[in-house]
Short mmCIF file of C-alpha atoms and ligand atoms in Angstrom, two decimals:
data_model
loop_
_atom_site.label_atom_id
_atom_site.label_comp_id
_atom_site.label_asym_id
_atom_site.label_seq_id
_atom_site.Cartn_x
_atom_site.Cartn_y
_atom_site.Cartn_z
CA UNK A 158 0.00 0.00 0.00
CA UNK A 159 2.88 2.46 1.20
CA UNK A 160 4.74 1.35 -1.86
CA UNK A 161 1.39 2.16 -4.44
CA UNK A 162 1.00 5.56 -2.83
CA UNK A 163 4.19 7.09 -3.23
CA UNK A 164 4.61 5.63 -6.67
CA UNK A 165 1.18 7.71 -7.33
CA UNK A 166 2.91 10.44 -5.77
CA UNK A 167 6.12 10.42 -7.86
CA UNK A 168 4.39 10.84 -10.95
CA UNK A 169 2.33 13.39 -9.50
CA UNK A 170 5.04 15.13 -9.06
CA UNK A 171 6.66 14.73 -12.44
CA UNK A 172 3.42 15.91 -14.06
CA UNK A 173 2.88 18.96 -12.49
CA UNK A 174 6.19 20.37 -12.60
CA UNK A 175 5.09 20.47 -16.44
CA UNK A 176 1.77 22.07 -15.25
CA UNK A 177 3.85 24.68 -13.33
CA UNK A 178 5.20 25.62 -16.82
CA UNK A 179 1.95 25.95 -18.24
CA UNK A 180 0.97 28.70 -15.37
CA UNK A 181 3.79 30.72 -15.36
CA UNK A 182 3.86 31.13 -19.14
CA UNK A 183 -0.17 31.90 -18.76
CA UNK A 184 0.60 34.67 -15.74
CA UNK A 185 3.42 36.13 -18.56
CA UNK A 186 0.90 36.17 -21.47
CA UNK A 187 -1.55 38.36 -19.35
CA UNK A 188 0.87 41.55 -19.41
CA UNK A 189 2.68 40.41 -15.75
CA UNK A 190 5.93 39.80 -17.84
CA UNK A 191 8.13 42.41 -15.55
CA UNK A 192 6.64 41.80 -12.04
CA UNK A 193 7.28 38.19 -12.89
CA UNK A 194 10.80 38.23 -13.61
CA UNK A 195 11.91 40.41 -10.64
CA UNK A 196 9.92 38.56 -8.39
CA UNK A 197 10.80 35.11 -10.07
CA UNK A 198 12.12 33.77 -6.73
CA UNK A 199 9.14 34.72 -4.74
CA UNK A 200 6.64 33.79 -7.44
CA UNK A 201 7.96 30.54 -8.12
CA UNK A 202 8.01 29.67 -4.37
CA UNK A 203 4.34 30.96 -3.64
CA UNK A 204 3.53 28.55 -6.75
CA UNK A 205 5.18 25.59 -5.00
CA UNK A 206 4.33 25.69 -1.85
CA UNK A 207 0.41 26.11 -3.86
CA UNK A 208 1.15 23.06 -5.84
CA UNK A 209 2.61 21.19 -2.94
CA UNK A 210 -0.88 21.81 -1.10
CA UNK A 211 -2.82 20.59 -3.71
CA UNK A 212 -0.53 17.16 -4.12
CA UNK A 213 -1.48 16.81 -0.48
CA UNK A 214 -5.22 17.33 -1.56
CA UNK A 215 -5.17 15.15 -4.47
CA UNK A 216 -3.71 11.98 -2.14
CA UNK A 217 -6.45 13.10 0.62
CA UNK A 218 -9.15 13.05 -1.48
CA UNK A 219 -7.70 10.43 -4.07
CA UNK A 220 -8.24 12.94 -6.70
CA UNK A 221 -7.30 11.94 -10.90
CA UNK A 222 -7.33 14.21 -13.03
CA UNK A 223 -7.04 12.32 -16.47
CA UNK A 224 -5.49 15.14 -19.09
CA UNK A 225 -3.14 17.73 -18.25
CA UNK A 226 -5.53 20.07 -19.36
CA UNK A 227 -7.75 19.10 -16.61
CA UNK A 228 -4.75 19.36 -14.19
CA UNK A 229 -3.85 22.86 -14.66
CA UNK A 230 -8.04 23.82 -15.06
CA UNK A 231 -8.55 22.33 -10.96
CA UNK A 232 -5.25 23.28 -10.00
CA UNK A 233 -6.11 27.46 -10.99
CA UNK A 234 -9.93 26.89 -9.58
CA UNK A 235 -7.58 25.59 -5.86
CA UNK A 236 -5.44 28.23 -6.50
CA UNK A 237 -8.74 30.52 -6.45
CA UNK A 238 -10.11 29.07 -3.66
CA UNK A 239 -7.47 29.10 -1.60
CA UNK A 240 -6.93 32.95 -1.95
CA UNK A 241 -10.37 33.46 -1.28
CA UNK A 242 -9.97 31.10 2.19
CA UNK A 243 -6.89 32.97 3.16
CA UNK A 244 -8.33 36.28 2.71
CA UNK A 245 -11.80 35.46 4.13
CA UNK A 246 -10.03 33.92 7.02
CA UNK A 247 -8.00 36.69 7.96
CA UNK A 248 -11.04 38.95 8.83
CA UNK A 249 -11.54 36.88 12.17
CA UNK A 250 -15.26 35.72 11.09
CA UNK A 251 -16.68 32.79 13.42
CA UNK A 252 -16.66 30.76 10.50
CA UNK A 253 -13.21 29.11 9.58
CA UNK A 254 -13.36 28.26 5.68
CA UNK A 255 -10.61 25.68 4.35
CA UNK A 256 -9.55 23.37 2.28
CA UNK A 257 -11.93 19.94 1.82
CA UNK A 258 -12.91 17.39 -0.97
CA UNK A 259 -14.92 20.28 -3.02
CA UNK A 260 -11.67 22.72 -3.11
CA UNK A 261 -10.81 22.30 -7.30
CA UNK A 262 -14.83 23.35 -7.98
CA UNK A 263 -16.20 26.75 -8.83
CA UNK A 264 -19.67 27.52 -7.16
CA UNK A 265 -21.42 26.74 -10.21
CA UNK A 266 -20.02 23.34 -10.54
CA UNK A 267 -20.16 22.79 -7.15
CA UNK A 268 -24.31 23.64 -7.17
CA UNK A 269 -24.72 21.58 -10.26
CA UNK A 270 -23.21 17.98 -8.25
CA UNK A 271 -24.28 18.29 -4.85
CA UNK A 272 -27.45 20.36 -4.43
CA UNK A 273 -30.62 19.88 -5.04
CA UNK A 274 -32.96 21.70 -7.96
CA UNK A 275 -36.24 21.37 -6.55
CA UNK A 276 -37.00 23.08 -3.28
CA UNK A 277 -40.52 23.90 -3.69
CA UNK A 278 -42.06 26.44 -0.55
CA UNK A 279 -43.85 24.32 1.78
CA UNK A 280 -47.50 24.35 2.05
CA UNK A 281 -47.97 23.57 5.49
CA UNK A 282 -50.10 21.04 6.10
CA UNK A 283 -49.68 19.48 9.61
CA UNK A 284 -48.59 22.58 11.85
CA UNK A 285 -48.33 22.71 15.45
CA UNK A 286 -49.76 25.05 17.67
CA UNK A 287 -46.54 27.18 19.26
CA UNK A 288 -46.71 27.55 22.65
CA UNK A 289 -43.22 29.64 24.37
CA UNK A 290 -40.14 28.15 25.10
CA UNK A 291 -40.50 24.90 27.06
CA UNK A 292 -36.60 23.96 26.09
CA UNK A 293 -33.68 23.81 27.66
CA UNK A 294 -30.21 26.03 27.00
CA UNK A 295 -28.88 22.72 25.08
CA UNK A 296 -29.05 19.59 23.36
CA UNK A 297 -26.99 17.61 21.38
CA UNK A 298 -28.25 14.15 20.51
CA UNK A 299 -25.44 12.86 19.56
CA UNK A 300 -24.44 11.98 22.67
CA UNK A 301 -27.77 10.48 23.58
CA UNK A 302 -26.79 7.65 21.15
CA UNK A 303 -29.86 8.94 18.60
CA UNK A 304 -27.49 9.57 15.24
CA UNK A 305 -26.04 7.49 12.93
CA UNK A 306 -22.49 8.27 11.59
CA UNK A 307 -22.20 10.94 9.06
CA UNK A 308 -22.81 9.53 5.75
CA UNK A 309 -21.83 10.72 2.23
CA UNK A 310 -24.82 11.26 -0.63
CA UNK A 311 -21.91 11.44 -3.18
CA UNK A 312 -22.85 13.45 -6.34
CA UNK A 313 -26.80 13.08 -6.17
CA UNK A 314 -29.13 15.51 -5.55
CA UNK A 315 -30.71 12.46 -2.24
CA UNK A 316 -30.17 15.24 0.58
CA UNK A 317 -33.53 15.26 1.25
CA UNK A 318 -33.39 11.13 1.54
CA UNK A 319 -30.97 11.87 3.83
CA UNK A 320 -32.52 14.56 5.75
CA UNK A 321 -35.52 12.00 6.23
CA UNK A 322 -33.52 8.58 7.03
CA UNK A 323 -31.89 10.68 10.07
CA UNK A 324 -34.99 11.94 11.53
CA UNK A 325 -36.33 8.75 11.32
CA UNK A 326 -33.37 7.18 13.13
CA UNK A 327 -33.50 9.61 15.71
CA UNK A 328 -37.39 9.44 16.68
CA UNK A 329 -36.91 5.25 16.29
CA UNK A 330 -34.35 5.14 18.73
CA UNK A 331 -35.68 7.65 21.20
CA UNK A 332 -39.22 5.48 21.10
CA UNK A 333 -37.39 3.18 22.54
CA UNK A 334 -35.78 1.06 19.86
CA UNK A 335 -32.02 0.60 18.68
CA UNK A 336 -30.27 3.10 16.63
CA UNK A 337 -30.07 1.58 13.19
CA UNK A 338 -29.39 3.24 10.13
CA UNK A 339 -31.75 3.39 7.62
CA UNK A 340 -32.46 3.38 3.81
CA UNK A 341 -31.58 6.52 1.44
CA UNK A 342 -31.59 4.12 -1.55
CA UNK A 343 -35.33 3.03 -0.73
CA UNK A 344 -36.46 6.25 -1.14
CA UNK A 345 -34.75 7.59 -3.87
CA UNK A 346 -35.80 4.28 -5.74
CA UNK A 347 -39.24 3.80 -4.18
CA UNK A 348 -40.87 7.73 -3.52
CA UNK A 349 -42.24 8.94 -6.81
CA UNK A 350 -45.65 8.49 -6.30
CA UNK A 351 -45.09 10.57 -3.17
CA UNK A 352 -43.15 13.92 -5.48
CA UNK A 353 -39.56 12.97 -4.93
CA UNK A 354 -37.65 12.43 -8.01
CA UNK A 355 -34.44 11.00 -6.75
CA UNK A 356 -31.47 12.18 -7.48
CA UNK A 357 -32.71 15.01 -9.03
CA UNK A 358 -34.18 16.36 -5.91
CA UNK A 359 -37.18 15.70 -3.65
CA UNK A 360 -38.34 16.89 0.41
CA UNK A 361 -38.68 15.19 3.67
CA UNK A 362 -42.17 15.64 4.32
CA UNK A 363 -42.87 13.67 0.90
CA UNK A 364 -39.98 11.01 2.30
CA UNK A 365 -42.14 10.75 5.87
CA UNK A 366 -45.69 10.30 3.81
CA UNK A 367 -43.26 7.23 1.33
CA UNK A 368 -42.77 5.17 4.88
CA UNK A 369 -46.20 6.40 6.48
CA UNK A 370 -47.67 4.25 3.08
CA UNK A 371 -45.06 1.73 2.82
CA UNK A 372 -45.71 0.67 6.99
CA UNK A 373 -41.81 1.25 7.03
CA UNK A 374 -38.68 1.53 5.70
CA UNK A 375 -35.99 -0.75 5.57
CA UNK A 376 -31.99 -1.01 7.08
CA UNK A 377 -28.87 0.75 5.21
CA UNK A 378 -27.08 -3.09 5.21
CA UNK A 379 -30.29 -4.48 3.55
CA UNK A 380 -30.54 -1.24 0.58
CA UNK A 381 -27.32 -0.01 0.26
CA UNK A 382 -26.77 3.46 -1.07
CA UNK A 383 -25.34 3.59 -4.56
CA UNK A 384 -25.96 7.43 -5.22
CA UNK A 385 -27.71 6.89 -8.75
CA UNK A 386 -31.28 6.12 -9.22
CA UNK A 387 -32.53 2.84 -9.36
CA UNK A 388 -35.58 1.09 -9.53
CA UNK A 389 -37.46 -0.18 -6.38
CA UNK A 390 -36.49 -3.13 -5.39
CA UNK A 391 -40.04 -4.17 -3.96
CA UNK A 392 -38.78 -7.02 -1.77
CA UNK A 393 -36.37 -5.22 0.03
CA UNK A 394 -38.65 -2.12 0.91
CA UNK A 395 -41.63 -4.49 2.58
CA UNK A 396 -38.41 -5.64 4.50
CA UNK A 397 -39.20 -2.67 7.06
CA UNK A 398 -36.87 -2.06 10.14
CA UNK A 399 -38.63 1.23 11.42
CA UNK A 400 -41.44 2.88 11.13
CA UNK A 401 -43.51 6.18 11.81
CA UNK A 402 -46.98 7.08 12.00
CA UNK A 403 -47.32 10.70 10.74
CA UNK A 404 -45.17 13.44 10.75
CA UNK A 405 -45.06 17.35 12.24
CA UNK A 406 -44.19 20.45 10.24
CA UNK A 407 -42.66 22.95 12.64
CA UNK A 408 -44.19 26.45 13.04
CA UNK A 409 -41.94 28.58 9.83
CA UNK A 410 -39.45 31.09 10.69
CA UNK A 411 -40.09 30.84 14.65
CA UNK A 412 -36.50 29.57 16.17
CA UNK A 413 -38.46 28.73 19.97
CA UNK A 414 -41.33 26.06 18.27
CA UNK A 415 -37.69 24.92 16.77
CA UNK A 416 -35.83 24.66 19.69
CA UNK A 417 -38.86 23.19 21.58
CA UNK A 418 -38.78 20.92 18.28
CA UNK A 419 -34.82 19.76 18.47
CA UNK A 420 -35.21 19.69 22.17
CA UNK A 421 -37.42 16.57 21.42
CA UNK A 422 -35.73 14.87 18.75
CA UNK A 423 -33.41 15.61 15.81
CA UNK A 424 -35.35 17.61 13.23
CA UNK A 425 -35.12 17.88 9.04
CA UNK A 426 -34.30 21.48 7.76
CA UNK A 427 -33.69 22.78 4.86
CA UNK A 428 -31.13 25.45 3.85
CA UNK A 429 -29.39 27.29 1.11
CA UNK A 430 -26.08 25.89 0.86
CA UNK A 431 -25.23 27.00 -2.58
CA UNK A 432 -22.49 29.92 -1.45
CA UNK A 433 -18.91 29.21 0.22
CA UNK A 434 -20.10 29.33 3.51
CA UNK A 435 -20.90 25.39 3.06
CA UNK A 436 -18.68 24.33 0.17
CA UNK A 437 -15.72 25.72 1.60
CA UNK A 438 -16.81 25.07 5.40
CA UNK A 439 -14.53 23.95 7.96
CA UNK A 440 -15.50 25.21 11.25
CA UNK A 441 -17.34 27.38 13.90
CA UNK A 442 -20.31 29.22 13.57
CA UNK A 443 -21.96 30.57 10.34
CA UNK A 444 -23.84 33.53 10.34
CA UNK A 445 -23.77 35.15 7.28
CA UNK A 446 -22.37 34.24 3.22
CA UNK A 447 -25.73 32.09 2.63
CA UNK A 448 -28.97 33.10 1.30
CA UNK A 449 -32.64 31.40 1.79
CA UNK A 450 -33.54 30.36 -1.21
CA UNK A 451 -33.83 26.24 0.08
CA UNK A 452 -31.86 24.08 -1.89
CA UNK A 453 -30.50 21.71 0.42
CA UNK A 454 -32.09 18.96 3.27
CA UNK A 455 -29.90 18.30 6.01
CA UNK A 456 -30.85 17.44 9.98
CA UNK A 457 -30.34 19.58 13.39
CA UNK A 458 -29.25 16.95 16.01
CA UNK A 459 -28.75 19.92 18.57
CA UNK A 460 -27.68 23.22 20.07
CA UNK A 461 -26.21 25.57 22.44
CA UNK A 462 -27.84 28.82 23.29
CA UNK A 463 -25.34 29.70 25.52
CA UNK A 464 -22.69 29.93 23.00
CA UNK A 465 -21.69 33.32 21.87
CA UNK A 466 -23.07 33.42 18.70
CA UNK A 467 -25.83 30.54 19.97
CA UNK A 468 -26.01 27.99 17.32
CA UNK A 469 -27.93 24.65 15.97
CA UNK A 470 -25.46 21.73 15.14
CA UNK A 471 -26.26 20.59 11.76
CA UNK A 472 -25.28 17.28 10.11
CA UNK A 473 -24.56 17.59 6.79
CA UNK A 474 -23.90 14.05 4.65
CA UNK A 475 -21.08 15.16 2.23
CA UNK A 476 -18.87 12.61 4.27
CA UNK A 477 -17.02 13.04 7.80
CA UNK A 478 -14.18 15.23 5.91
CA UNK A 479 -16.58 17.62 5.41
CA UNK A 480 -16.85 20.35 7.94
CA UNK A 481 -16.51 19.58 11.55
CA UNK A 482 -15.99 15.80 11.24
CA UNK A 483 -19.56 16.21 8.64
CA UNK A 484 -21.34 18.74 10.89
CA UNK A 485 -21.85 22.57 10.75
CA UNK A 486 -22.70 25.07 13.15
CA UNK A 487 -25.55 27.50 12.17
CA UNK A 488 -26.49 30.81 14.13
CA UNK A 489 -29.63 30.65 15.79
CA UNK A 490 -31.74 33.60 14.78
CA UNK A 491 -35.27 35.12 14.10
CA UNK A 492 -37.10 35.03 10.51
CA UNK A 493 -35.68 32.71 8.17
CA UNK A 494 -33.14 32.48 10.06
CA UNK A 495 -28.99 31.81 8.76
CA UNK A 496 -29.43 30.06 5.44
CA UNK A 497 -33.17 29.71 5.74
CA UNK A 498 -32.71 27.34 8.26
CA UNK A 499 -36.16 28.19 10.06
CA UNK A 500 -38.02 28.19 7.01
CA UNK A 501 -39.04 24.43 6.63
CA UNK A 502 -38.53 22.17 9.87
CA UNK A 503 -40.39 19.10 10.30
CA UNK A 504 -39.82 16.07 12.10
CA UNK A 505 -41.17 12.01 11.85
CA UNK A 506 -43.68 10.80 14.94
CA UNK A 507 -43.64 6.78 15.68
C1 NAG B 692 -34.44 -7.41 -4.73
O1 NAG B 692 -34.07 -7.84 -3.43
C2 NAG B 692 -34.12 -9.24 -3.25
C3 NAG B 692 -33.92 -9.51 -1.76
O2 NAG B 692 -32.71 -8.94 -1.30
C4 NAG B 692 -33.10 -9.89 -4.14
O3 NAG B 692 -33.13 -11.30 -3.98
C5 NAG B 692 -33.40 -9.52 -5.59
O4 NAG B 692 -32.40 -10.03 -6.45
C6 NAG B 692 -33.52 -8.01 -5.76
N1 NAG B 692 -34.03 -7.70 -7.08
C7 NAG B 692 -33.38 -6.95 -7.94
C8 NAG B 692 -34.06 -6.72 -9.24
O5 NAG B 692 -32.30 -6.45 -7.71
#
């Protein structure tokens, strides 16, 4: 194994040195000819110590790029990204940005693989009365045994499958039962009749009414998650592990009825997570550099109000290198809320 990697490595190596080439001659062409030269020294060793840093991405995040073309096109977006993490970092925000597995994307790209196109505004259907603050200063479920390791929806727009399989979990296990973690592939393969449309996008509540008419839904081990759409595999989804008997939308844009909510069980949001605040997240608390226009389903398994800023902890399921260890700390505040967070809450009943 030792001997494959740095084999990997040499060549690596080898190939980009040509790349480096390629870059300077490109900074020369666009009219940087005499800064260049009397800088060479400094230049050149900016440009290594950049390439070295993205040699150590590439073997994190076993990263091939198959052309040198494509090389030198993800090793300028890095380059971008990591000027824009150095200089957002350096104005002492409580959100750390850095490097992770979607550093050689532009936004665009990044939107197009991971997020999800259809968001559609909730029409509540099954609100709760709100009735004051009857939570306490924190929560975090995770160490209550309710949530499953982070997982990783890969490039599929399944968030929302996601979003629903760890609500599920959590209100399973704290009705008593064992954790176990359950099926994303079931209902990207099994929930059109319900609105999703699997990969291509789909919301909790319309995962919750799948399992309310299927009686269930069925273990991870039994459907595996293969992040493409499939077609239902009808024996495996009557194979049900868990089930839930309806499902509550959370009063919109009111952060008490949500921390009453989360103070019960780990809740499905949804957020905007199009901007850099999320693909280039690595820690502390976001409160700003994300709009509300809902494009993405994720799951608050807690929070601390006596934090300063006061947050929710969100799991994300881009993976455990993702964020902090796959999670993502999310200012609590009124209206919307930081990323739209308050705007569509709803949790599963057993
Ligand atoms: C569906 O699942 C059953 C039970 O695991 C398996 O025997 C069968 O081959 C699967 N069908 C398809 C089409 O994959």
């Amino acid at each position: 194994m030792l001997g494959s990697y740095n084999e990997n490595r040499t060549s690596g190596w080898k190939k980009s040195t040509i790349a480096i080439i390629g870059v300077v001659a490109m900074a020369c062409i666009i009219g940087t000819v005499a800064i260049v030269r009397s800088n060479d020294n400094k230049f050149m060793s900016i440009l290594n110590a950049e390439e070295h840093e993205f040699h150590e991405f590439m073997a994190i995040y076993n990263k091939v790029y198959a052309t040198e073309e494509e090389f030198t096109h993800r090793f300028r977006i890095f380059r971008d990204n990591l000027a824009y993490i150095r200089v957002f970092n350096s104005m002492g925000d409580t959100m750390v940005l850095g490097v992770n597995e979607f550093a050689d994307m532009d936004f665009i790209e990044f939107r197009s693989k991971y997020l999800t196109h259809r968001f559609p505004e909730r029409q509540s259907e099954n609100g709760e009365t709100f009735e004051g603050l009857t939570a306490p200063t924190s929560v975090d479920w995770r160490t209550k045994g309710a949530v499953t390791p982070v997982k990783n929806q890969g490039q599929c727009g399944s968030c929302w499958a996601f979003s629903t399989t760890g609500s599920v979990e959590g209100a399973w296990f704290l009705a008593g039962h064992t954790l176990v973690s359950l099926s994303e592939q079931q209902l990207v393969d099994c929930s059109r009749a319900q609105g999703n449309m699997g990969c291509n996008g789909g919301l909790m509540d319309d995962g919750f009414k799948y399992i309310i008419a299927n009686k269930g839904i069925t273990t991870e081990a039994n459907y595996p998650y293969t992040a493409k759409d499939g077609i239902c595999n009808k024996t495996k989804a009557a194979q049900v592990a868990a089930t839930i008997s309806t499902y509550t939308d959370v009063t919109a844009n009111n952060p008490t009825a949500l921390q009453n909510a989360v103070a019960q069980q780990p809740v499905s949001i949804a957020v905007e997570a199009d901007q850099n605040a999320w693909q280039l997240y690595k820690s502390g608390v976001v409160t700003k550099n994300c709009g509300t226009n809902l494009d993405h389903g994720v799951l608050i398994v807690g929070y601390d109000t006596t934090a300063s800023p006061p947050y929710w902890i969100v799991k994300n399921s881009w993976g455990a290198s993702w964020g902090m260890e796959g999670y993502i700390e999310i200012e609590i505040s009124s209206g919307p809320g930081v990323c739209g967070i308050n705007k569509q809450p709803s949790y599963p009943v057993v």
